[in-house]
GROMACS .gro file of C-alpha atoms in nm:
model
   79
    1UNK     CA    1  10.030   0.218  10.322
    2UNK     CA    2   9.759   0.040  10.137
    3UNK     CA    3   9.660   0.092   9.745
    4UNK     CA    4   9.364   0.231   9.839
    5UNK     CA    5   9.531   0.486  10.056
    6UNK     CA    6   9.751   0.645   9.732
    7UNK     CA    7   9.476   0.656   9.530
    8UNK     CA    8   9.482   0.988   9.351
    9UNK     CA    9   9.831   1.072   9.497
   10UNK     CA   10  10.162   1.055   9.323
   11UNK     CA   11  10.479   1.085   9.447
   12UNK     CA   12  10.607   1.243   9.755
   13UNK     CA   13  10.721   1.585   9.664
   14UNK     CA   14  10.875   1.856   9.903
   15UNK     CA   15  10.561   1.919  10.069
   16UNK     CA   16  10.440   1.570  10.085
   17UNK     CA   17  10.261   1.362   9.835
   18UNK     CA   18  10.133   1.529   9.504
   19UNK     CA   19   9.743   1.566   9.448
   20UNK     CA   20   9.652   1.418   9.102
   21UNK     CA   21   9.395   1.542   8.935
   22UNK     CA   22   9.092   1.299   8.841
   23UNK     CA   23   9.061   1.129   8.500
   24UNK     CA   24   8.959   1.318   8.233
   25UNK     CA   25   8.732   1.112   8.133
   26UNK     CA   26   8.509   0.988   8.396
   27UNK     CA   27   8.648   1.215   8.691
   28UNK     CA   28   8.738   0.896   8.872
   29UNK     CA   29   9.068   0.866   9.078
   30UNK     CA   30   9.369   0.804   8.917
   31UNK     CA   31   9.697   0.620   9.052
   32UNK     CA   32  10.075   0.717   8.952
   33UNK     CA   33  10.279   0.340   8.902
   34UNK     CA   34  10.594   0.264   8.760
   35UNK     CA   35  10.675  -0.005   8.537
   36UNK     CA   36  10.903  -0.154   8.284
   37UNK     CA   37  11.241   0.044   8.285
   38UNK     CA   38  11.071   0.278   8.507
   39UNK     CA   39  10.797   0.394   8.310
   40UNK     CA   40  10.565   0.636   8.451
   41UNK     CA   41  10.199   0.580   8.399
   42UNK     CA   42   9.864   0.676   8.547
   43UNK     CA   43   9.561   0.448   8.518
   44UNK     CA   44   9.264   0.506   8.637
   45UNK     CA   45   9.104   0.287   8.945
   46UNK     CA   46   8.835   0.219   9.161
   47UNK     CA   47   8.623   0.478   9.287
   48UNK     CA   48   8.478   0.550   9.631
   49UNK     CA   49   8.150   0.407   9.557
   50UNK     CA   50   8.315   0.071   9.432
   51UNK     CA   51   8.273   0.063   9.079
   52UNK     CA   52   8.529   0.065   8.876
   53UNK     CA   53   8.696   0.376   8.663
   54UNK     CA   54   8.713   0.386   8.335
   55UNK     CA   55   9.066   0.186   8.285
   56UNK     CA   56   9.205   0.473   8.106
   57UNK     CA   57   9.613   0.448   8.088
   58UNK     CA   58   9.836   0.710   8.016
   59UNK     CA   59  10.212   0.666   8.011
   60UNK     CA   60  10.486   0.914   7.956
   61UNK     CA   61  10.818   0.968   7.805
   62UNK     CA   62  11.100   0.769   7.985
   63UNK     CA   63  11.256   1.081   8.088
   64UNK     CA   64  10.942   1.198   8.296
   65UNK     CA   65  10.933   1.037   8.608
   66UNK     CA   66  10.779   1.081   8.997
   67UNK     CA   67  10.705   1.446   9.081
   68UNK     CA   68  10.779   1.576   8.713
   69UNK     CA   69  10.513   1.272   8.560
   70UNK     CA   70  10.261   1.420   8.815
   71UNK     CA   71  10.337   1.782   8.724
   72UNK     CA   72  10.261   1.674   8.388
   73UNK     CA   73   9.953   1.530   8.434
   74UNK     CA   74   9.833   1.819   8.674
   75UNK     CA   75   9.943   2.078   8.383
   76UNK     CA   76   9.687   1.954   8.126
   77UNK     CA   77   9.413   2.180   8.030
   78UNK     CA   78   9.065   2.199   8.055
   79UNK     CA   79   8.862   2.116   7.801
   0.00000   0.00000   0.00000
């Protein structure tokens, strides 16, 4: 699979990949990566009209990682 193709997916759960909500800020897609010592993330990309997101980055504690990153990024509220 291409980027392009996970963007605004996160891991693969128990009933296939995990919906991500958009970014807060500029309700663009977002992408789930891991980096250094597995360090989840979410930045947020390119949108379906081309232009770019926002570039927002959000990491999370070393002990959140796949699935339970996403769930935490799906569980924030509403403002």
């Amino acid at each position: 699979m291409r980027a392009k193709d996970l963007m605004g997916f996160g891991p693969v759960g128990r009933n296939g990949p995990v919906k991500l909500l958009p970014c807060p800020f500029c309700y663009g897609p977002v992408f789930l990566h891991h980096g250094h010592n597995d360090l989840a993330f979410i930045t947020c990309g390119q949108r379906d009209d081309g232009s770019d997101g926002c570039g927002a980055v959000v990491s999370f504690r070393p002990n959140l990682k796949g699935s339970a990153a996403a769930e935490a990024w799906n569980k924030r509220p509403n403002v």
